[in-house]
Amino acid sequence: MKKVIIIRYAEMYLKGKNRGFFENAFVNNIHRSLRGYEYELIRQSGRYLICGFEDGYSAEIIEKLKKVFGLHSLSLAYEVDSDMDSIFEAAKLVAKPTGTFKVISHRGDKTYPLTSMDISRKLGGMLLAENHTLTVDVHAPSFVVYVDIREQGKALVFGDMIEGANGMPVGTAGKGLLLISGGIDSPVAGHMMAKRGMNVEGLHFHSYPYTNMQAKQKVIDLATVLSEYTCGMHLYTVSVTHIQEAIHEKCKPQLMITLLRRFMFRIAERHAKKIGAQCLVTGESLGQVASQTIEGMTSSNSVVEDLPVLRPLVGFDKSEIIERSVKIGTYDISILPYEDCCTVFLPDYPAIRPTLKEILAEEAKLDVEGLIAQAFDTIEKIKI
Ligand code: ATP
Ligand code: MG
């Protein structure tokens, strides 16, 4: 019996005139996520079918598809001849061994001799006769058997609807540059923007040799997990070692993080413009740490000239962020011990509410432009 996967898409439905644009992106993303598998993608009214894959790969393919944004739900279906005996053979495989059920039928082919009601009634009867532990419950069944009569004498029979990632297809909502650390939050922030259709590229700051190669590998590993949702991405790495050394040498130690973050945002904005990204994305959440107070955010934001800084986690509790990171598969990597550049030369007491006047006075001791130029000399591009 041939297996096919039915794909139903999400919010794109609403997009009227732009629907072609959304669907093209959606289809491209499906192809990208299934690269390496043999299959065929067929468009049907309001949905897609994946056929022609090797049976043994169906579970893997479903796992990949569950990460494609814009996908509302999917089902693994049996494709059979549309006579009732063949439909019954497939329905037996779909039905649970015991419990309550109902049959929902749909005729794509209106020339089929039975009405949808007839099909449901007849198939229900056949299943009841076959297995006496089953009972019909049309209001709250424990499982449903779906029958879909197609053209050319074929029918699809399936059971569970598997929930997809929903959201919008990546590539339909511009491009953002994610400031990605080795922590828990930033990969989740990137995932949330991708869910709304944004193309996400990553920028990571390191302090090699104060931070080691494992720290870099960790960020590559995080980006690799994230890229399954973003349909591929680039990770750019930039060294800020010389900037931290300059701050350490010349400025008040309690302003290390504040000053460093202002450099990060400046570098990020310039790099975003170079790669055509329209915004910066961070994993900041209000009040989580000293640098994420509203004053801290204002201080780092104020060096960004004209790109918006999106903080999709700003109102989230840490526990909510952790829950998401477990779900998307980044948590286990994020909690591995690592040295972030922000922990190098860390003061005992960071300033929680430094005034802008104080910050500017300290910054005036530094050759800001020279340090930024030097940082760009260290940039590396990694294709994930
Ligand atoms: P995360 O878990 O994402 O590291 P955090 O709670 O540790 O966040 P901070 O270290 O203050 O918080 O970082 C806040 C945000 O700044 C991060 O979410 C990330 O977007 C950005 N950021 C921090 N460190 C780096 C880094 N080394 N490279 C790139 N971006 C960074
Ligand atoms: Mg961090």
Short mmCIF file of C-alpha atoms and ligand atoms in Angstrom, two decimals:
data_model
loop_
_atom_site.label_atom_id
_atom_site.label_comp_id
_atom_site.label_asym_id
_atom_site.label_seq_id
_atom_site.Cartn_x
_atom_site.Cartn_y
_atom_site.Cartn_z
CA MET A 1 0.00 0.00 0.00
CA LYS A 2 1.50 3.33 -1.04
CA LYS A 3 2.09 5.95 1.65
CA VAL A 4 1.80 9.67 1.01
CA ILE A 5 2.10 12.67 3.32
CA ILE A 6 -0.64 15.30 3.21
CA ILE A 7 0.49 18.83 4.03
CA ARG A 8 -1.93 21.58 4.98
CA TYR A 9 -0.71 25.10 5.21
CA ALA A 10 -1.34 27.76 7.79
CA GLU A 11 -1.97 31.49 7.78
CA MET A 12 -1.06 31.91 4.12
CA TYR A 13 -4.66 31.31 3.32
CA LEU A 14 -5.38 34.83 4.43
CA LYS A 15 -3.01 36.52 2.12
CA GLY A 16 -5.25 37.02 -0.90
CA LYS A 17 -3.33 38.55 -3.74
CA ASN A 18 0.07 37.71 -2.27
CA ARG A 19 -0.76 34.09 -1.92
CA GLY A 20 1.51 33.03 -4.81
CA PHE A 21 4.48 34.68 -3.12
CA PHE A 22 3.79 32.89 0.17
CA GLU A 23 3.20 29.55 -1.46
CA ASN A 24 6.39 29.76 -3.52
CA ALA A 25 8.42 30.44 -0.40
CA PHE A 26 6.65 27.61 1.39
CA VAL A 27 7.36 25.12 -1.40
CA ASN A 28 11.00 26.22 -1.64
CA ASN A 29 11.40 25.72 2.10
CA ILE A 30 9.90 22.25 1.92
CA HIS A 31 12.37 21.33 -0.80
CA ARG A 32 15.25 22.76 1.21
CA SER A 33 14.29 20.88 4.35
CA LEU A 34 13.92 17.59 2.44
CA ARG A 35 17.16 17.93 0.51
CA GLY A 36 18.76 14.51 0.09
CA TYR A 37 15.50 12.53 0.08
CA GLU A 38 13.83 11.18 -3.01
CA TYR A 39 10.19 12.33 -3.26
CA GLU A 40 7.70 14.18 -5.35
CA LEU A 41 5.67 17.21 -4.27
CA ILE A 42 2.21 17.53 -5.78
CA ARG A 43 -0.02 20.55 -5.42
CA GLN A 44 -3.70 19.95 -4.83
CA SER A 45 -6.38 22.46 -4.10
CA GLY A 46 -5.53 23.93 -0.71
CA ARG A 47 -2.85 21.42 0.18
CA TYR A 48 0.21 19.48 -0.97
CA LEU A 49 1.03 15.81 -1.19
CA ILE A 50 4.46 14.29 -0.77
CA CYS A 51 4.72 10.99 -2.61
CA GLY A 52 7.29 8.65 -4.03
CA PHE A 53 9.49 8.44 -0.92
CA GLU A 54 10.89 5.24 0.43
CA ASP A 55 8.64 3.84 3.13
CA GLY A 56 11.41 3.62 5.72
CA TYR A 57 12.01 7.37 5.57
CA SER A 58 8.49 8.51 6.35
CA ALA A 59 9.15 9.19 10.05
CA GLU A 60 12.31 11.18 9.26
CA ILE A 61 10.57 13.18 6.56
CA ILE A 62 7.72 14.01 8.93
CA GLU A 63 10.21 15.22 11.56
CA LYS A 64 11.79 17.55 8.97
CA LEU A 65 8.42 18.85 7.82
CA LYS A 66 7.37 19.61 11.39
CA LYS A 67 10.06 22.30 11.41
CA VAL A 68 8.86 24.09 8.28
CA PHE A 69 7.04 27.30 9.19
CA GLY A 70 3.74 27.91 7.44
CA LEU A 71 2.77 24.27 7.80
CA HIS A 72 -0.43 23.86 9.75
CA SER A 73 -0.77 20.09 9.96
CA LEU A 74 0.23 16.92 8.22
CA SER A 75 -0.98 13.35 7.97
CA LEU A 76 0.58 10.14 6.87
CA ALA A 77 -1.99 8.62 4.53
CA TYR A 78 -2.46 5.41 2.58
CA GLU A 79 -3.20 5.83 -1.09
CA VAL A 80 -5.44 3.02 -2.32
CA ASP A 81 -7.93 2.27 -5.10
CA SER A 82 -11.23 3.92 -4.30
CA ASP A 83 -13.37 0.77 -4.04
CA MET A 84 -14.74 0.15 -0.53
CA ASP A 85 -12.74 -3.06 -0.01
CA SER A 86 -9.43 -1.32 -0.65
CA ILE A 87 -10.46 1.60 1.54
CA PHE A 88 -11.38 -0.85 4.30
CA GLU A 89 -7.94 -2.54 4.12
CA ALA A 90 -6.27 0.85 4.70
CA ALA A 91 -8.79 1.88 7.37
CA LYS A 92 -7.90 -1.23 9.41
CA LEU A 93 -4.30 -0.01 9.53
CA VAL A 94 -5.34 3.48 10.58
CA ALA A 95 -7.86 2.42 13.25
CA LYS A 96 -6.75 2.05 16.86
CA PRO A 97 -7.13 -1.46 18.35
CA THR A 98 -9.87 -0.29 20.71
CA GLY A 99 -11.91 2.79 21.65
CA THR A 100 -14.52 5.07 20.11
CA PHE A 101 -14.26 6.41 16.58
CA LYS A 102 -15.97 8.07 13.70
CA VAL A 103 -15.36 8.17 9.96
CA ILE A 104 -15.17 11.49 8.13
CA SER A 105 -15.35 11.26 4.36
CA HIS A 106 -14.83 13.77 1.64
CA ARG A 107 -15.34 13.42 -2.09
CA GLY A 108 -12.92 15.31 -4.30
CA ASP A 109 -14.38 13.30 -7.17
CA LYS A 110 -18.10 14.07 -7.24
CA THR A 111 -18.75 11.29 -9.80
CA TYR A 112 -18.01 8.69 -7.13
CA PRO A 113 -21.14 6.47 -6.78
CA LEU A 114 -21.50 6.89 -2.98
CA THR A 115 -22.08 10.14 -1.13
CA SER A 116 -19.72 11.13 1.71
CA MET A 117 -22.38 10.09 4.22
CA ASP A 118 -22.74 6.69 2.55
CA ILE A 119 -18.98 6.11 2.59
CA SER A 120 -18.70 7.00 6.29
CA ARG A 121 -21.65 4.84 7.25
CA LYS A 122 -20.51 1.88 5.22
CA LEU A 123 -16.88 2.00 6.33
CA GLY A 124 -17.95 2.50 9.96
CA GLY A 125 -20.06 -0.64 9.71
CA MET A 126 -17.21 -2.64 8.21
CA LEU A 127 -14.83 -1.58 11.00
CA LEU A 128 -17.40 -2.43 13.70
CA ALA A 129 -17.98 -5.86 12.18
CA GLU A 130 -14.25 -6.52 12.07
CA ASN A 131 -13.43 -5.40 15.62
CA HIS A 132 -16.10 -5.75 18.32
CA THR A 133 -14.17 -3.66 20.87
CA LEU A 134 -14.75 -0.53 18.78
CA THR A 135 -17.79 1.71 19.15
CA VAL A 136 -18.91 4.72 17.20
CA ASP A 137 -19.07 8.12 18.86
CA VAL A 138 -19.67 10.97 16.46
CA HIS A 139 -19.38 13.69 19.11
CA ALA A 140 -16.18 12.91 21.03
CA PRO A 141 -14.44 9.97 19.35
CA SER A 142 -11.04 8.84 20.60
CA PHE A 143 -9.86 8.57 16.98
CA VAL A 144 -11.06 9.51 13.51
CA VAL A 145 -10.65 7.67 10.23
CA TYR A 146 -10.55 10.11 7.33
CA VAL A 147 -11.39 9.04 3.78
CA ASP A 148 -10.70 11.32 0.86
CA ILE A 149 -11.92 10.17 -2.56
CA ARG A 150 -9.58 11.55 -5.23
CA GLU A 151 -9.81 11.67 -9.00
CA GLN A 152 -8.59 8.77 -11.15
CA GLY A 153 -10.04 6.07 -8.94
CA LYS A 154 -7.80 6.73 -5.95
CA ALA A 155 -8.58 7.38 -2.30
CA LEU A 156 -6.53 8.61 0.65
CA VAL A 157 -7.16 7.06 4.06
CA PHE A 158 -5.57 8.53 7.16
CA GLY A 159 -5.90 8.97 10.89
CA ASP A 160 -4.05 11.41 13.13
CA MET A 161 -3.43 14.98 12.13
CA ILE A 162 0.08 15.88 13.25
CA GLU A 163 0.43 19.50 14.25
CA GLY A 164 2.91 21.54 12.23
CA ALA A 165 5.00 24.53 13.30
CA ASN A 166 2.41 27.04 12.00
CA GLY A 167 3.63 30.62 11.47
CA MET A 168 4.63 32.04 8.09
CA PRO A 169 7.06 30.65 5.51
CA VAL A 170 10.63 31.80 6.10
CA GLY A 171 11.61 34.31 3.43
CA THR A 172 8.33 36.21 3.40
CA ALA A 173 9.08 38.77 6.12
CA GLY A 174 12.47 40.28 5.33
CA LYS A 175 15.82 39.53 6.85
CA GLY A 176 17.11 40.04 10.39
CA LEU A 177 20.53 39.77 11.96
CA LEU A 178 20.38 37.75 15.17
CA LEU A 179 22.96 38.50 17.83
CA ILE A 180 23.60 34.94 18.87
CA SER A 181 25.52 33.96 21.98
CA GLY A 182 26.06 30.49 23.38
CA GLY A 183 23.25 31.06 25.88
CA ILE A 184 19.67 29.88 26.09
CA ASP A 185 17.84 33.00 24.95
CA SER A 186 19.18 34.15 21.62
CA PRO A 187 18.49 30.92 19.66
CA VAL A 188 14.90 31.06 20.93
CA ALA A 189 14.64 34.68 19.78
CA GLY A 190 15.87 33.67 16.31
CA HIS A 191 13.36 30.84 16.18
CA MET A 192 10.51 33.24 17.00
CA MET A 193 11.41 35.63 14.21
CA ALA A 194 11.77 32.77 11.71
CA LYS A 195 8.31 31.63 12.78
CA ARG A 196 6.93 34.93 11.54
CA GLY A 197 8.63 34.39 8.19
CA MET A 198 11.88 36.26 8.74
CA ASN A 199 15.12 35.13 7.19
CA VAL A 200 17.60 34.97 10.05
CA GLU A 201 21.37 35.36 9.83
CA GLY A 202 23.60 35.08 12.90
CA LEU A 203 26.35 37.28 14.33
CA HIS A 204 28.46 36.05 17.21
CA PHE A 205 31.08 37.97 19.18
CA HIS A 206 33.94 36.06 20.72
CA SER A 207 37.01 36.93 22.73
CA TYR A 208 39.47 34.40 21.41
CA PRO A 209 41.91 33.42 22.99
CA TYR A 210 40.12 34.28 26.27
CA THR A 211 37.18 32.25 25.00
CA ASN A 212 38.12 28.93 23.49
CA MET A 213 37.35 27.00 20.33
CA GLN A 214 34.70 24.90 22.08
CA ALA A 215 32.76 28.09 22.78
CA LYS A 216 32.76 28.84 19.06
CA GLN A 217 31.80 25.29 18.18
CA LYS A 218 28.91 25.54 20.61
CA VAL A 219 27.50 28.54 18.76
CA ILE A 220 27.96 26.72 15.44
CA ASP A 221 26.02 23.79 16.93
CA LEU A 222 23.23 26.09 18.10
CA ALA A 223 23.06 27.74 14.68
CA THR A 224 22.91 24.29 13.10
CA VAL A 225 19.80 23.38 15.12
CA LEU A 226 18.29 26.80 14.42
CA SER A 227 19.01 26.47 10.70
CA GLU A 228 16.61 23.54 10.46
CA TYR A 229 13.85 26.08 11.11
CA THR A 230 15.39 28.98 9.21
CA CYS A 231 16.06 26.84 6.11
CA GLY A 232 19.79 27.43 6.33
CA MET A 233 21.66 30.48 7.60
CA HIS A 234 25.06 32.11 7.75
CA LEU A 235 26.90 32.64 10.97
CA TYR A 236 29.31 35.55 11.13
CA THR A 237 31.85 35.69 13.92
CA VAL A 238 33.70 38.78 15.05
CA SER A 239 36.40 39.14 17.69
CA VAL A 240 35.91 41.80 20.35
CA THR A 241 39.01 40.84 22.35
CA HIS A 242 40.86 44.05 21.51
CA ILE A 243 37.80 46.10 22.46
CA GLN A 244 37.54 44.45 25.86
CA GLU A 245 41.25 44.96 26.41
CA ALA A 246 40.95 48.64 25.55
CA ILE A 247 37.96 49.09 27.88
CA HIS A 248 39.75 47.16 30.62
CA GLU A 249 42.78 49.36 30.28
CA LYS A 250 41.11 52.75 30.05
CA CYS A 251 37.60 52.74 31.49
CA LYS A 252 35.80 52.17 34.79
CA PRO A 253 35.53 48.41 35.33
CA GLN A 254 31.85 48.51 36.34
CA LEU A 255 31.01 49.85 32.85
CA MET A 256 32.67 46.98 30.97
CA ILE A 257 29.42 45.32 29.93
CA THR A 258 27.61 48.55 29.11
CA LEU A 259 30.43 49.77 26.90
CA LEU A 260 30.99 46.39 25.27
CA ARG A 261 27.33 46.08 24.43
CA ARG A 262 27.36 49.47 22.75
CA PHE A 263 30.22 48.23 20.56
CA MET A 264 28.32 45.04 19.78
CA PHE A 265 25.27 46.97 18.64
CA ARG A 266 27.29 49.36 16.50
CA ILE A 267 29.11 46.49 14.81
CA ALA A 268 25.87 44.57 14.40
CA GLU A 269 24.05 47.45 12.73
CA ARG A 270 26.86 48.08 10.27
CA HIS A 271 27.11 44.41 9.47
CA ALA A 272 23.34 44.11 9.08
CA LYS A 273 23.39 46.85 6.48
CA LYS A 274 26.22 45.12 4.62
CA ILE A 275 24.27 41.89 4.30
CA GLY A 276 20.92 43.54 3.61
CA ALA A 277 19.35 42.72 6.98
CA GLN A 278 16.57 45.13 7.98
CA CYS A 279 16.71 44.75 11.75
CA LEU A 280 18.71 43.42 14.67
CA VAL A 281 17.29 40.63 16.81
CA THR A 282 18.41 39.91 20.37
CA GLY A 283 17.44 37.50 23.12
CA GLU A 284 17.01 40.19 25.74
CA SER A 285 14.23 39.94 28.29
CA LEU A 286 13.31 42.84 30.52
CA GLY A 287 15.02 42.82 33.88
CA GLN A 288 16.70 39.47 33.43
CA VAL A 289 20.19 40.78 34.19
CA ALA A 290 21.77 44.16 34.90
CA SER A 291 22.29 44.98 31.22
CA GLN A 292 18.66 44.20 30.42
CA THR A 293 17.01 46.86 32.52
CA ILE A 294 15.18 49.48 30.48
CA GLU A 295 18.14 51.80 31.15
CA GLY A 296 20.57 49.15 29.88
CA MET A 297 18.53 48.59 26.76
CA THR A 298 18.28 52.33 26.16
CA SER A 299 22.01 52.68 26.45
CA SER A 300 22.77 49.99 23.88
CA ASN A 301 19.88 50.97 21.63
CA SER A 302 21.00 54.57 21.46
CA VAL A 303 24.06 53.73 19.36
CA VAL A 304 21.92 52.07 16.69
CA GLU A 305 21.29 54.68 14.03
CA ASP A 306 18.24 53.58 12.13
CA LEU A 307 17.52 49.86 12.24
CA PRO A 308 14.87 48.55 14.60
CA VAL A 309 16.08 46.25 17.35
CA LEU A 310 13.59 43.42 17.80
CA ARG A 311 13.48 41.65 21.16
CA PRO A 312 10.91 38.91 20.80
CA LEU A 313 11.55 37.63 24.35
CA VAL A 314 11.23 40.95 26.11
CA GLY A 315 8.14 39.96 28.10
CA PHE A 316 9.02 36.34 28.72
CA ASP A 317 10.03 34.72 32.00
CA LYS A 318 13.19 32.63 31.95
CA SER A 319 11.10 29.51 32.52
CA GLU A 320 9.02 30.24 29.42
CA ILE A 321 12.17 30.74 27.37
CA ILE A 322 13.62 27.48 28.66
CA GLU A 323 10.43 25.66 27.77
CA ARG A 324 10.70 26.88 24.20
CA SER A 325 14.38 26.08 23.94
CA VAL A 326 13.69 22.50 25.06
CA LYS A 327 10.97 22.25 22.45
CA ILE A 328 13.08 23.50 19.57
CA GLY A 329 16.08 21.40 20.59
CA THR A 330 18.65 24.05 21.53
CA TYR A 331 18.47 23.71 25.31
CA ASP A 332 20.88 20.79 25.74
CA ILE A 333 23.52 22.62 23.73
CA SER A 334 22.91 25.96 25.45
CA ILE A 335 23.48 24.58 28.94
CA LEU A 336 26.90 23.15 28.15
CA PRO A 337 29.45 25.14 30.13
CA TYR A 338 31.09 27.85 28.08
CA GLU A 339 32.88 31.14 28.30
CA ASP A 340 30.98 33.99 26.69
CA CYS A 341 32.85 37.09 25.64
CA CYS A 342 30.73 38.99 28.16
CA THR A 343 32.26 37.03 31.02
CA VAL A 344 35.81 38.08 30.18
CA PHE A 345 37.11 40.90 32.43
CA LEU A 346 33.79 40.80 34.23
CA PRO A 347 33.61 43.36 37.07
CA ASP A 348 32.48 42.24 40.53
CA TYR A 349 29.61 44.72 40.43
CA PRO A 350 28.33 45.84 37.05
CA ALA A 351 26.66 49.26 36.96
CA ILE A 352 22.91 48.70 36.93
CA ARG A 353 21.77 52.21 36.03
CA PRO A 354 24.73 54.10 34.59
CA THR A 355 23.86 57.57 33.33
CA LEU A 356 24.37 58.40 29.68
CA LYS A 357 26.73 61.20 30.70
CA GLU A 358 28.93 58.75 32.57
CA ILE A 359 28.89 56.28 29.67
CA LEU A 360 29.82 58.92 27.10
CA ALA A 361 32.64 60.21 29.29
CA GLU A 362 34.15 56.72 29.50
CA GLU A 363 33.59 56.05 25.81
CA ALA A 364 35.42 59.28 24.93
CA LYS A 365 38.59 57.63 26.22
CA LEU A 366 38.41 55.08 23.40
CA ASP A 367 39.07 55.21 19.66
CA VAL A 368 35.59 53.90 18.84
CA GLU A 369 35.90 53.95 15.06
CA GLY A 370 39.38 52.43 15.08
CA LEU A 371 38.26 49.60 17.36
CA ILE A 372 35.24 48.87 15.17
CA ALA A 373 37.36 48.78 12.03
CA GLN A 374 39.75 46.39 13.74
CA ALA A 375 36.81 44.16 14.71
CA PHE A 376 35.66 43.94 11.10
CA ASP A 377 39.14 42.73 10.13
CA THR A 378 38.45 39.58 12.15
CA ILE A 379 35.09 38.73 10.60
CA GLU A 380 34.52 35.16 9.49
CA LYS A 381 31.56 33.82 7.52
CA ILE A 382 30.38 30.27 8.18
CA LYS A 383 27.71 28.63 6.05
CA ILE A 384 25.47 26.54 8.27
P1 ATP B 1 21.59 34.56 25.94
O1 ATP B 1 21.02 33.41 26.68
O2 ATP B 1 20.99 34.75 24.59
O3 ATP B 1 23.08 34.56 25.95
P2 ATP B 1 21.58 36.15 28.25
O4 ATP B 1 20.43 36.01 29.12
O5 ATP B 1 22.84 35.45 28.59
O6 ATP B 1 21.14 35.83 26.76
P3 ATP B 1 23.13 38.55 27.80
O7 ATP B 1 24.37 37.79 27.84
O8 ATP B 1 22.97 39.82 28.54
O9 ATP B 1 21.85 37.70 28.18
O10 ATP B 1 22.82 38.87 26.27
C1 ATP B 1 21.66 39.52 25.85
C2 ATP B 1 21.60 39.37 24.35
O11 ATP B 1 22.74 39.98 23.75
C3 ATP B 1 21.66 37.93 23.90
O12 ATP B 1 20.39 37.32 23.90
C4 ATP B 1 22.21 38.07 22.51
O13 ATP B 1 21.20 38.46 21.60
C5 ATP B 1 23.19 39.22 22.68
N1 ATP B 1 24.54 38.68 22.98
C6 ATP B 1 25.10 38.46 24.18
N2 ATP B 1 26.35 37.93 24.06
C7 ATP B 1 26.58 37.82 22.73
C8 ATP B 1 27.67 37.33 21.95
N3 ATP B 1 28.78 36.86 22.49
N4 ATP B 1 27.54 37.37 20.61
C9 ATP B 1 26.41 37.85 20.01
N5 ATP B 1 25.36 38.30 20.71
C10 ATP B 1 25.43 38.30 22.04
MG MG B 2 24.52 35.33 27.32
#
